[in-house]
């Protein structure tokens, strides 16, 4: 998958031949197995589980999980290449970012050996789909204030609470649930409890939420009513570690949002250049207006800056050197750029830019939320300001 404009001689240094190979496999997979079924999945408000299993068969899930746990044995660059390929084709609804990029890494980083062997092979094969349930109706940015409770009762936790906006909520077989095991201890009373949906009678899926964009994503409400979860499903086996566990992974998670934003900006630019060069008005093409050339020159420069920035952060992360403040910069700046650039591109399509049959309209719908999820951009700026 090349960056755009493709005739600018630039290659992302993190894309070695192996990463490029998985990128190519992913591109073919999404182009043949996901994009053509968009209408079906949008109507169902979820991507069919067979797509997950086929992705697993091709080695496109959990690419950076070691082979001993069923993963691809690659680096995080391999995961990012798969996520980038999907976004470059204009889709951000298939929830592999949460599955491979977030949940699998919680299990890898904090799970006991037994937990890793139990859960990771199922995630890597696509037999199981994963979700992470942090957000609640009353607590989003302020994660320390979650009210979901997990109370120990013999060999089980009894979990009560509600979650909302959960990506993969309808499909997920494994849900890393953020719960308070000791409400008096603040952040130190938070634990990650892994709910296996088919084993848990008090676990319920609520509405699939009707969103402005990302219509194939099954973003859902979840609830826990005296849901009994074995104590053996406490991630890492020690209570009170959850907040730290979540925070430690954040830099990596923000790179996912950054690479997706970059790929979406590149896709928006490419489709816009194609369109304006073929659309006629006033006996010339839209491209022939100087305004079009200047605006798209601006846009392509900004997209290239975004590409160089994200590549530099990915390389730092792969060397273990990416700090939290820079990762927060990635999250807020890339998503602001994404929303701004897609909006500028829409303008060149006139009325067609507002029609969902056009890629640019779908990118427009899908983009807005990126300034909100994965940590609201204001929270990111707060993190950046702390190091100034
Ligand atoms: C499509 C989608 C998918 C999602 N997927 C998941 C998921 O898989 N799992 C999950 O747990 N959650 C998920 N979320 C939830 C998401 O992470 C939260 O929406 C986000 O963290 C913001 O929380 P909130 O919606 O409660 O907003 P609030 O916390 O109520 O914040 C509202 C606004 O207040 C402002 N604000 C908040 N805090 C500050 C601050 N410190 N400084 C300045 N301004 C501030 C910001 O402008 C913010 O946008 C998803 C959300 C969406 C929309």
Coordinates of C-alpha atoms in Angstrom, one line a residue, residues 3-245:
X3 CA 1.3 6.6 0.5
X4 CA -0.2 9.3 -1.7
X5 CA 0.7 11.1 -3.9
X6 CA 2.4 7.9 -5.1
X7 CA 4.7 9.8 -7.4
X8 CA 6.3 11.6 -4.5
X9 CA 9.4 9.4 -3.8
X10 CA 8.9 8.5 -0.2
X11 CA 8.8 5.1 1.5
X12 CA 7.8 4.6 5.1
X13 CA 11.0 3.1 6.8
X14 CA 8.9 0.8 9.0
X15 CA 7.6 -1.0 6.0
X16 CA 10.2 -3.6 5.3
X17 CA 9.5 -6.3 2.7
X18 CA 7.7 -8.5 5.3
X19 CA 5.4 -5.6 6.3
X20 CA 4.7 -4.7 2.7
X21 CA 3.8 -8.3 2.0
X22 CA 1.2 -8.4 4.8
X23 CA -0.1 -5.0 3.6
X24 CA -0.6 -6.4 0.1
X25 CA -2.4 -9.5 1.5
X26 CA -4.6 -7.2 3.6
X27 CA -5.4 -4.9 0.8
X28 CA -6.6 -7.8 -1.4
X29 CA -8.5 -9.3 1.5
X30 CA -10.5 -6.2 2.3
X31 CA -11.0 -5.3 -1.3
X32 CA -12.6 -8.7 -2.0
X33 CA -14.1 -9.8 1.3
X34 CA -15.2 -6.6 3.1
X35 CA -15.8 -3.7 0.8
X36 CA -18.1 -5.6 -1.7
X37 CA -20.3 -6.6 1.2
X38 CA -20.6 -3.1 2.7
X39 CA -24.3 -2.7 2.1
X40 CA -25.1 -6.1 3.7
X41 CA -23.0 -5.3 6.8
X42 CA -24.3 -1.7 7.0
X43 CA -27.9 -3.1 7.1
X44 CA -26.9 -5.6 9.8
X45 CA -24.9 -2.9 11.7
X46 CA -22.1 -5.4 12.0
X47 CA -19.5 -7.3 10.0
X48 CA -20.3 -11.0 9.7
X49 CA -18.2 -13.3 11.8
X50 CA -17.0 -15.2 8.7
X51 CA -15.0 -12.2 7.8
X52 CA -13.2 -12.4 11.1
X53 CA -12.5 -16.1 10.6
X54 CA -11.2 -15.6 7.0
X55 CA -9.0 -12.7 8.2
X56 CA -7.6 -15.1 10.9
X57 CA -7.0 -17.8 8.3
X58 CA -4.9 -15.4 6.3
X59 CA -2.9 -14.2 9.3
X60 CA -4.4 -10.7 9.4
X61 CA -5.4 -10.8 13.0
X62 CA -3.0 -10.5 16.0
X63 CA 0.0 -10.2 13.6
X64 CA 2.3 -9.1 16.4
X65 CA 1.3 -11.8 18.9
X66 CA 4.0 -14.5 19.3
X67 CA 3.5 -17.7 17.3
X68 CA 3.4 -19.7 20.6
X69 CA 0.0 -18.1 21.2
X70 CA -1.2 -18.5 17.7
X71 CA -0.3 -15.1 16.5
X72 CA 1.7 -14.0 13.5
X73 CA 5.0 -13.5 15.4
X74 CA 5.6 -10.1 13.8
X75 CA 5.9 -6.7 15.2
X76 CA 3.3 -4.0 15.8
X77 CA 4.2 -2.7 12.3
X78 CA 2.5 -5.7 10.9
X79 CA -0.7 -4.9 12.8
X80 CA -0.5 -1.3 11.7
X81 CA 0.0 -2.3 8.0
X82 CA -3.2 -4.3 8.2
X83 CA -5.2 -1.5 9.8
X84 CA -3.8 1.0 7.3
X85 CA -4.8 -1.2 4.3
X86 CA -8.3 -1.4 5.6
X87 CA -8.5 2.4 6.1
X88 CA -6.9 3.2 2.7
X89 CA -9.8 1.4 1.1
X90 CA -12.1 3.7 3.0
X91 CA -13.3 1.4 5.8
X92 CA -12.9 1.9 9.5
X93 CA -15.9 -0.1 10.7
X94 CA -14.3 -3.6 10.9
X95 CA -13.2 -3.5 14.5
X96 CA -9.8 -5.1 14.2
X97 CA -8.0 -2.2 15.8
X98 CA -9.7 -3.0 19.1
X99 CA -9.4 -6.7 18.6
X100 CA -5.7 -7.1 17.5
X101 CA -4.3 -3.7 18.4
X102 CA -5.8 -3.3 21.9
X103 CA -7.3 -6.4 23.5
X104 CA -4.8 -8.9 22.3
X105 CA -2.1 -6.7 23.7
X106 CA -3.7 -6.4 27.1
X107 CA -3.8 -10.2 27.3
X108 CA -0.2 -10.5 26.0
X109 CA 1.2 -7.9 28.3
X110 CA -0.7 -8.7 31.5
X111 CA -2.3 -12.2 31.2
X112 CA -0.9 -15.1 33.1
X113 CA 0.6 -17.9 30.9
X114 CA -2.6 -19.9 31.3
X115 CA -4.7 -16.9 30.2
X116 CA -2.5 -16.2 27.2
X117 CA -2.7 -19.8 26.0
X118 CA -6.5 -19.9 26.6
X119 CA -7.5 -16.7 24.8
X120 CA -4.9 -15.5 22.3
X121 CA -5.1 -18.4 19.9
X122 CA -8.9 -17.9 19.6
X123 CA -8.4 -14.2 18.9
X124 CA -5.7 -14.9 16.3
X125 CA -7.8 -17.4 14.4
X126 CA -10.8 -15.2 14.4
X127 CA -12.8 -17.9 16.2
X128 CA -13.4 -15.3 18.9
X129 CA -13.9 -11.5 18.6
X130 CA -12.7 -9.2 21.3
X131 CA -14.0 -5.9 22.8
X132 CA -12.9 -3.6 25.6
X133 CA -15.7 -2.2 27.8
X134 CA -14.5 0.9 29.6
X135 CA -17.0 3.6 28.9
X136 CA -20.2 3.9 30.9
X137 CA -23.3 6.1 30.5
X138 CA -21.9 8.3 33.3
X139 CA -18.1 8.0 32.8
X140 CA -16.1 8.3 29.6
X141 CA -13.1 10.6 29.7
X142 CA -13.2 10.4 33.5
X143 CA -12.4 6.7 33.6
X144 CA -11.6 6.6 37.3
X145 CA -15.3 7.2 37.9
X146 CA -16.6 3.9 36.4
X147 CA -19.4 2.4 38.6
X148 CA -19.3 -1.2 37.4
X149 CA -18.6 -3.3 40.4
X150 CA -17.0 -6.7 40.6
X151 CA -17.5 -8.3 44.0
X152 CA -15.7 -11.5 45.0
X153 CA -18.0 -14.4 45.9
X154 CA -16.1 -17.7 46.3
X155 CA -14.4 -18.5 43.1
X156 CA -16.4 -16.0 41.1
X157 CA -16.7 -12.2 40.7
X158 CA -20.3 -11.0 40.6
X159 CA -20.3 -8.1 38.2
X160 CA -23.0 -5.4 38.0
X161 CA -23.0 -2.3 35.8
X162 CA -23.6 -0.9 32.3
X163 CA -21.3 0.0 29.5
X164 CA -22.0 2.0 26.3
X165 CA -20.3 2.8 23.0
X166 CA -18.6 -0.5 22.9
X167 CA -16.9 -1.4 19.6
X168 CA -17.6 -5.0 18.6
X169 CA -20.2 -5.1 21.3
X170 CA -22.7 -7.4 19.5
X171 CA -20.1 -9.7 18.0
X172 CA -17.6 -10.0 20.8
X173 CA -17.0 -13.3 22.5
X174 CA -14.4 -11.9 24.9
X175 CA -14.9 -8.6 26.6
X176 CA -12.2 -7.0 28.8
X177 CA -14.4 -5.3 31.3
X178 CA -13.3 -2.4 33.4
X179 CA -14.7 -2.8 36.9
X180 CA -14.1 -1.6 40.4
X181 CA -13.0 -4.4 42.8
X182 CA -12.3 -1.8 45.5
X183 CA -14.4 1.4 45.1
X184 CA -12.7 3.1 48.1
X185 CA -9.3 2.8 46.4
X186 CA -9.9 5.2 43.4
X187 CA -7.8 4.3 40.4
X188 CA -6.1 1.6 42.4
X189 CA -9.4 -0.2 42.9
X190 CA -9.9 -0.8 39.2
X191 CA -9.4 -4.2 37.7
X192 CA -9.8 -5.8 34.2
X193 CA -12.2 -8.7 34.3
X194 CA -12.3 -10.8 31.1
X195 CA -15.9 -11.9 30.4
X196 CA -16.4 -14.9 28.1
X197 CA -19.8 -14.0 26.7
X198 CA -21.1 -17.5 26.1
X199 CA -20.2 -18.6 29.6
X200 CA -21.8 -15.7 31.4
X201 CA -25.5 -15.8 32.1
X202 CA -25.8 -12.3 33.6
X203 CA -24.1 -10.6 30.7
X204 CA -26.4 -8.9 28.2
X205 CA -26.0 -7.1 25.0
X206 CA -28.2 -4.0 24.6
X207 CA -28.9 -1.8 21.6
X208 CA -26.6 -1.5 18.6
X209 CA -26.3 2.3 18.6
X210 CA -27.4 4.3 15.6
X211 CA -24.3 6.4 14.8
X212 CA -23.6 9.3 12.4
X213 CA -20.9 7.2 10.6
X214 CA -19.0 4.0 10.7
X215 CA -22.3 2.1 10.0
X216 CA -20.8 -1.4 9.8
X217 CA -19.4 -1.2 13.3
X218 CA -21.5 -2.8 16.0
X219 CA -21.1 -0.1 18.6
X220 CA -23.3 -1.3 21.5
X221 CA -24.6 -1.0 25.0
X222 CA -23.7 -3.9 27.3
X223 CA -25.0 -4.7 30.8
X224 CA -24.0 -7.0 33.6
X225 CA -26.6 -8.1 36.1
X226 CA -25.2 -10.3 38.7
X227 CA -22.9 -11.7 36.0
X228 CA -20.7 -14.4 37.4
X229 CA -17.2 -14.5 36.1
X230 CA -14.5 -16.9 37.4
X231 CA -11.8 -15.3 39.5
X232 CA -9.4 -17.0 37.1
X233 CA -10.6 -14.4 34.5
X234 CA -9.0 -11.5 36.4
X235 CA -6.4 -10.3 33.9
X236 CA -3.0 -10.9 35.4
X237 CA -4.5 -12.4 38.6
X238 CA -3.9 -9.4 40.8
X239 CA -6.7 -7.0 41.7
X240 CA -6.3 -3.2 41.4
X241 CA -3.9 -3.2 38.4
X242 CA -6.5 -2.3 35.8
X243 CA -6.0 1.5 35.5
X244 CA -2.2 1.1 35.2
X245 CA -2.7 -1.7 32.7

